[in-house]
Coordinates of C-alpha atoms and ligand atoms in Angstrom, one line a residue:
M266 CA -26.9 26.6 4.7
S267 CA -23.5 27.5 6.1
G268 CA -22.7 24.5 8.4
V269 CA -20.0 22.0 7.9
L270 CA -20.1 20.3 4.5
T271 CA -20.8 16.6 4.7
P272 CA -20.3 13.7 2.3
D273 CA -24.1 13.4 2.0
E274 CA -24.4 17.1 1.1
M275 CA -21.7 16.6 -1.5
R276 CA -23.7 13.9 -3.1
R277 CA -26.8 16.1 -3.2
V278 CA -24.7 18.9 -4.8
A279 CA -23.7 16.5 -7.5
E280 CA -27.3 15.3 -8.1
N281 CA -28.6 18.9 -8.3
F282 CA -25.8 19.9 -10.6
C283 CA -26.6 16.9 -12.9
E284 CA -30.3 17.8 -13.0
Q285 CA -29.8 21.4 -13.6
Y286 CA -26.9 21.4 -16.1
Q287 CA -27.1 17.9 -17.7
P288 CA -23.3 17.6 -18.1
G289 CA -23.5 14.3 -19.9
L290 CA -20.1 12.5 -20.0
V291 CA -17.7 14.6 -17.9
L292 CA -14.2 13.8 -19.1
A293 CA -12.0 16.0 -17.0
L294 CA -11.6 18.9 -14.5
L295 CA -9.3 21.7 -15.5
V296 CA -8.2 24.0 -12.6
A297 CA -6.9 27.3 -13.9
G298 CA -5.6 30.3 -12.0
S299 CA -8.0 33.1 -12.7
G300 CA -7.2 35.2 -15.7
L301 CA -6.5 32.3 -18.0
R302 CA -8.3 32.8 -21.3
L303 CA -8.7 29.2 -22.5
E304 CA -9.8 28.4 -26.1
V305 CA -10.0 24.8 -27.1
P306 CA -10.6 24.1 -30.8
G307 CA -13.7 21.9 -31.3
W308 CA -15.1 22.7 -27.8
D309 CA -17.7 25.4 -26.9
A310 CA -17.6 27.3 -23.6
A311 CA -21.3 26.6 -23.3
E312 CA -22.1 27.9 -19.8
E313 CA -20.5 29.7 -17.0
V314 CA -21.9 28.5 -13.7
D315 CA -21.7 30.6 -10.5
L316 CA -20.3 28.3 -7.8
Q317 CA -22.3 30.1 -5.1
E318 CA -25.4 28.6 -6.7
V319 CA -23.8 25.2 -6.6
F320 CA -22.2 24.8 -3.1
P321 CA -23.9 25.1 0.3
F322 CA -21.1 27.1 1.9
P323 CA -20.3 30.8 1.6
L324 CA -17.8 31.7 -1.0
H325 CA -15.2 34.4 -0.3
S326 CA -15.0 36.7 -3.2
L327 CA -11.7 36.9 -4.9
M328 CA -11.1 40.6 -5.6
G329 CA -14.7 41.1 -6.5
H330 CA -14.7 38.2 -9.1
R331 CA -17.5 35.6 -9.0
Q332 CA -16.1 32.1 -8.6
T333 CA -17.3 30.1 -11.6
V334 CA -16.9 26.9 -13.4
T335 CA -17.2 26.9 -17.2
L336 CA -18.8 23.9 -18.9
W337 CA -17.0 23.2 -22.2
R338 CA -19.2 21.0 -24.4
R339 CA -18.6 18.9 -27.5
G340 CA -21.6 16.7 -28.4
G341 CA -22.6 14.9 -25.2
E342 CA -19.2 15.4 -23.6
T343 CA -18.2 18.0 -21.1
L344 CA -14.9 19.5 -19.7
M345 CA -15.3 21.4 -16.4
V346 CA -13.0 24.4 -16.2
L347 CA -12.7 25.9 -12.7
N348 CA -11.9 29.6 -13.0
G349 CA -9.8 30.3 -9.9
R350 CA -9.7 28.0 -7.0
F351 CA -10.5 27.9 -3.3
H352 CA -7.5 28.3 -1.0
L353 CA -6.9 27.4 2.7
Y354 CA -5.5 30.9 3.2
Q355 CA -8.8 32.5 2.3
G356 CA -10.3 30.7 5.3
Y357 CA -11.9 27.7 3.4
R358 CA -12.0 24.4 5.2
P359 CA -10.1 21.6 3.5
E360 CA -13.4 19.8 2.4
E361 CA -14.5 23.1 0.8
V362 CA -11.2 23.6 -1.0
V363 CA -11.7 20.2 -2.7
A364 CA -15.4 20.4 -3.2
P365 CA -15.1 21.2 -7.0
V366 CA -12.8 18.2 -7.4
R367 CA -15.2 15.9 -5.6
L368 CA -18.1 17.3 -7.7
A369 CA -16.2 16.6 -10.9
A370 CA -15.3 13.1 -9.8
L371 CA -18.9 12.3 -8.7
L372 CA -20.0 13.5 -12.2
G373 CA -17.6 10.9 -13.7
A374 CA -14.4 12.9 -14.4
E375 CA -11.4 10.7 -14.6
M376 CA -8.7 13.3 -14.9
M377 CA -7.7 16.6 -13.3
I378 CA -5.3 19.0 -14.9
A379 CA -4.3 21.9 -12.7
T380 CA -2.1 25.0 -13.1
N381 CA -0.7 27.2 -10.4
A382 CA 1.7 30.0 -9.6
T383 CA 4.8 29.2 -7.5
G384 CA 8.0 30.5 -6.2
A385 CA 11.1 28.9 -7.6
L386 CA 13.3 27.3 -4.9
D387 CA 16.2 26.7 -7.3
P388 CA 17.9 30.0 -8.5
E389 CA 18.5 28.3 -11.9
I390 CA 14.7 28.4 -12.6
G391 CA 13.9 31.7 -14.2
A392 CA 10.5 33.5 -13.8
G393 CA 8.2 32.3 -16.5
S394 CA 9.6 28.7 -16.6
L395 CA 7.2 25.8 -16.2
V396 CA 7.6 23.0 -13.8
V397 CA 5.8 19.7 -14.4
V398 CA 5.1 18.5 -10.9
N399 CA 6.2 14.9 -10.3
D400 CA 5.6 14.7 -6.5
H401 CA 4.7 16.9 -3.5
L402 CA 5.5 17.8 0.1
N403 CA 2.3 18.4 2.0
L404 CA 3.3 21.0 4.6
L405 CA -0.2 22.5 4.9
G406 CA -0.9 20.8 8.3
V407 CA -4.2 19.5 7.0
N408 CA -5.5 16.8 4.7
P409 CA -8.9 16.8 3.1
L410 CA -9.3 13.0 3.6
T411 CA -9.5 13.2 7.4
G412 CA -12.5 12.0 9.3
E413 CA -15.5 10.7 7.5
W414 CA -14.2 12.0 4.1
G415 CA -11.5 9.3 4.2
R416 CA -14.2 6.6 4.5
E417 CA -16.4 8.0 1.7
F418 CA -15.7 8.1 -2.0
G419 CA -12.5 6.1 -1.9
P420 CA -10.0 4.1 0.2
Q421 CA -9.2 5.4 3.7
F422 CA -5.4 5.1 3.1
P423 CA -4.9 5.9 -0.5
D424 CA -1.6 5.3 -2.2
M425 CA 0.3 8.4 -3.3
S426 CA 3.4 6.8 -4.7
E427 CA 2.5 7.8 -8.2
A428 CA 0.2 10.7 -7.6
Y429 CA 1.3 12.6 -10.7
D430 CA 0.6 10.5 -13.7
P431 CA 3.9 9.6 -15.6
K432 CA 2.3 9.4 -19.0
L433 CA 0.6 12.8 -18.6
R434 CA 3.9 14.3 -17.4
E435 CA 5.7 13.1 -20.5
L436 CA 2.9 14.5 -22.7
A437 CA 3.0 17.8 -20.8
K438 CA 6.8 18.2 -21.1
S439 CA 6.7 17.9 -24.8
A440 CA 3.6 20.1 -25.2
A441 CA 5.1 22.7 -22.9
A442 CA 8.3 22.9 -24.9
E443 CA 6.3 23.2 -28.1
A444 CA 4.3 26.1 -26.5
G445 CA 7.7 27.9 -25.8
F446 CA 8.2 27.2 -22.2
V447 CA 11.5 26.3 -20.5
V448 CA 10.5 23.1 -18.7
R449 CA 11.7 21.3 -15.6
E450 CA 10.2 18.5 -13.6
G451 CA 10.2 18.4 -9.8
V452 CA 8.6 18.5 -6.4
Y453 CA 5.9 21.0 -5.4
A454 CA 6.1 22.1 -1.7
A455 CA 2.7 23.2 -0.4
V456 CA 2.6 25.7 2.4
Q457 CA -0.5 27.4 3.8
G458 CA 0.5 31.0 3.4
P459 CA -0.7 33.7 3.0
S460 CA 2.6 35.2 4.1
F461 CA 5.4 34.3 1.8
E462 CA 8.2 32.1 3.2
T463 CA 11.1 33.4 5.1
P464 CA 14.6 32.9 3.6
A465 CA 15.2 30.2 6.3
E466 CA 12.0 28.4 5.3
V467 CA 13.1 28.6 1.6
R468 CA 16.4 27.0 2.5
M469 CA 14.5 24.3 4.5
L470 CA 12.1 23.5 1.6
R471 CA 15.0 23.3 -0.9
S472 CA 17.0 20.9 1.4
M473 CA 13.8 18.8 1.7
G474 CA 13.8 18.3 -2.1
G475 CA 11.3 20.9 -3.2
L476 CA 11.8 22.6 -6.5
V477 CA 8.9 25.1 -6.3
V478 CA 6.7 26.4 -3.4
G479 CA 3.1 27.3 -3.5
M480 CA -0.1 27.8 -1.4
S481 CA -2.5 25.6 -3.3
T482 CA -3.2 22.4 -5.3
V483 CA -2.1 19.7 -2.9
P484 CA -5.5 19.3 -1.2
E485 CA -7.1 19.0 -4.7
V486 CA -4.5 16.4 -5.7
L487 CA -5.2 14.3 -2.6
A488 CA -8.9 14.4 -3.2
A489 CA -8.6 13.6 -6.9
R490 CA -6.3 10.6 -6.3
H491 CA -8.6 9.4 -3.5
M492 CA -11.4 9.2 -6.0
G493 CA -9.2 7.5 -8.6
M494 CA -8.6 10.5 -11.0
K495 CA -5.4 10.8 -12.9
V496 CA -3.6 14.0 -12.1
L497 CA -1.4 16.5 -14.0
V498 CA -0.1 19.7 -12.3
L499 CA 1.8 22.4 -14.1
S500 CA 3.5 25.1 -12.0
L501 CA 4.4 28.4 -13.4
A502 CA 7.5 29.8 -11.7
A503 CA 6.3 33.3 -11.0
N504 CA 9.2 34.5 -8.9
P505 CA 12.4 33.4 -7.2
A506 CA 11.5 32.4 -3.7
A507 CA 12.3 34.6 -0.7
G508 CA 16.0 35.2 -0.1
L509 CA 17.1 34.1 -3.5
V510 CA 17.1 37.7 -4.8
D511 CA 17.8 40.9 -2.9
R512 CA 14.3 42.4 -2.8
P513 CA 10.9 41.8 -1.1
L514 CA 8.3 39.6 -2.8
T515 CA 4.9 41.0 -3.7
H516 CA 1.7 39.5 -4.9
T517 CA 1.8 42.0 -7.8
E518 CA 5.0 40.4 -9.1
V519 CA 3.2 37.0 -9.0
L520 CA 0.1 38.3 -10.8
E521 CA 2.2 40.1 -13.5
E522 CA 4.2 36.9 -14.3
G523 CA 0.9 35.0 -14.5
E524 CA -0.5 37.6 -16.9
K525 CA 2.7 37.5 -19.1
A526 CA 2.5 33.7 -19.3
A527 CA -1.3 33.5 -19.7
D528 CA -1.4 33.2 -23.5
K529 CA 1.3 30.6 -23.6
L530 CA -0.3 28.6 -20.8
A531 CA -3.7 28.8 -22.6
T532 CA -2.0 27.5 -25.8
L533 CA -0.4 24.7 -23.8
I534 CA -3.7 23.6 -22.1
G535 CA -5.5 23.8 -25.5
S536 CA -2.9 21.6 -27.1
L537 CA -3.0 19.1 -24.2
V538 CA -6.8 18.8 -24.3
G539 CA -6.6 18.4 -28.1
K540 CA -4.1 15.5 -27.7
L541 CA -6.0 13.9 -24.8
F542 CA -9.6 14.0 -25.9
Ligands
HPA256 N1 5.7 31.3 -2.3 C1 4.6 30.7 -2.1 N2 3.6 30.7 -3.0 C2 3.8 31.4 -4.1 C3 5.0 32.1 -4.4 C4 6.0 32.0 -3.4 O1 7.1 32.6 -3.6 N3 4.9 32.6 -5.6 C5 3.6 32.3 -6.0 N4 3.0 31.6 -5.1

């Protein structure tokens, strides 16, 4: 099937997933950029599920990698870890981008913890710093709650005044400092990409109150909040945004900074999971 994903199909996806993988009590969804090698003491990475087997829309391969979700199990409890995410710039529709979030919520998950790579809009933020996101600017031009999605699974006009859970943010700030990160808190500006911003756009985003800019995560946050999940988002500052330094931006730079921070980020997520569950 490759038509438009509907709420009824989403329910069937969740039912099939339940039957096939028996996830038991799903506590949370962790959304990690690909390449994060998570290890959580006390939890077993029991199964890696190919998402093409789960969702009824075609997946765009990400540099040849399968798109998977790992089920971490402890007794009858499960954590779902999404390895790499779906982006609008890859050509996914908004309801496809957030399908893993809705799946986790339909399976009972009450929390989403997401990491992402961003450009720093403030020149004071060095590459490799971590920003605990406390609000966002949705400049994507789309919202995954439009149409029938907004009338299914949650309120049509969900409140976003505290989209990023204050208690989780406090916990994350101390755990991030313990893991060795320089930590700031601030606003994530979401743009569609895939081109990086122009220097004029960077000045605009900064004057609008953004601290970091990225091409993901906001659709997932909107869908998660719509379904009542608590949300924590941690942004790695991978590069100074365009125009803040005198050289062009490359995807390689972003990947390299992600690779450098991967172990620290994995330690941080491991310690957060240990504190939370
Ligand atoms: N801009 C947008 N998205 C990004 C950037 C950036 O500079 N770095 C990593 N993701």
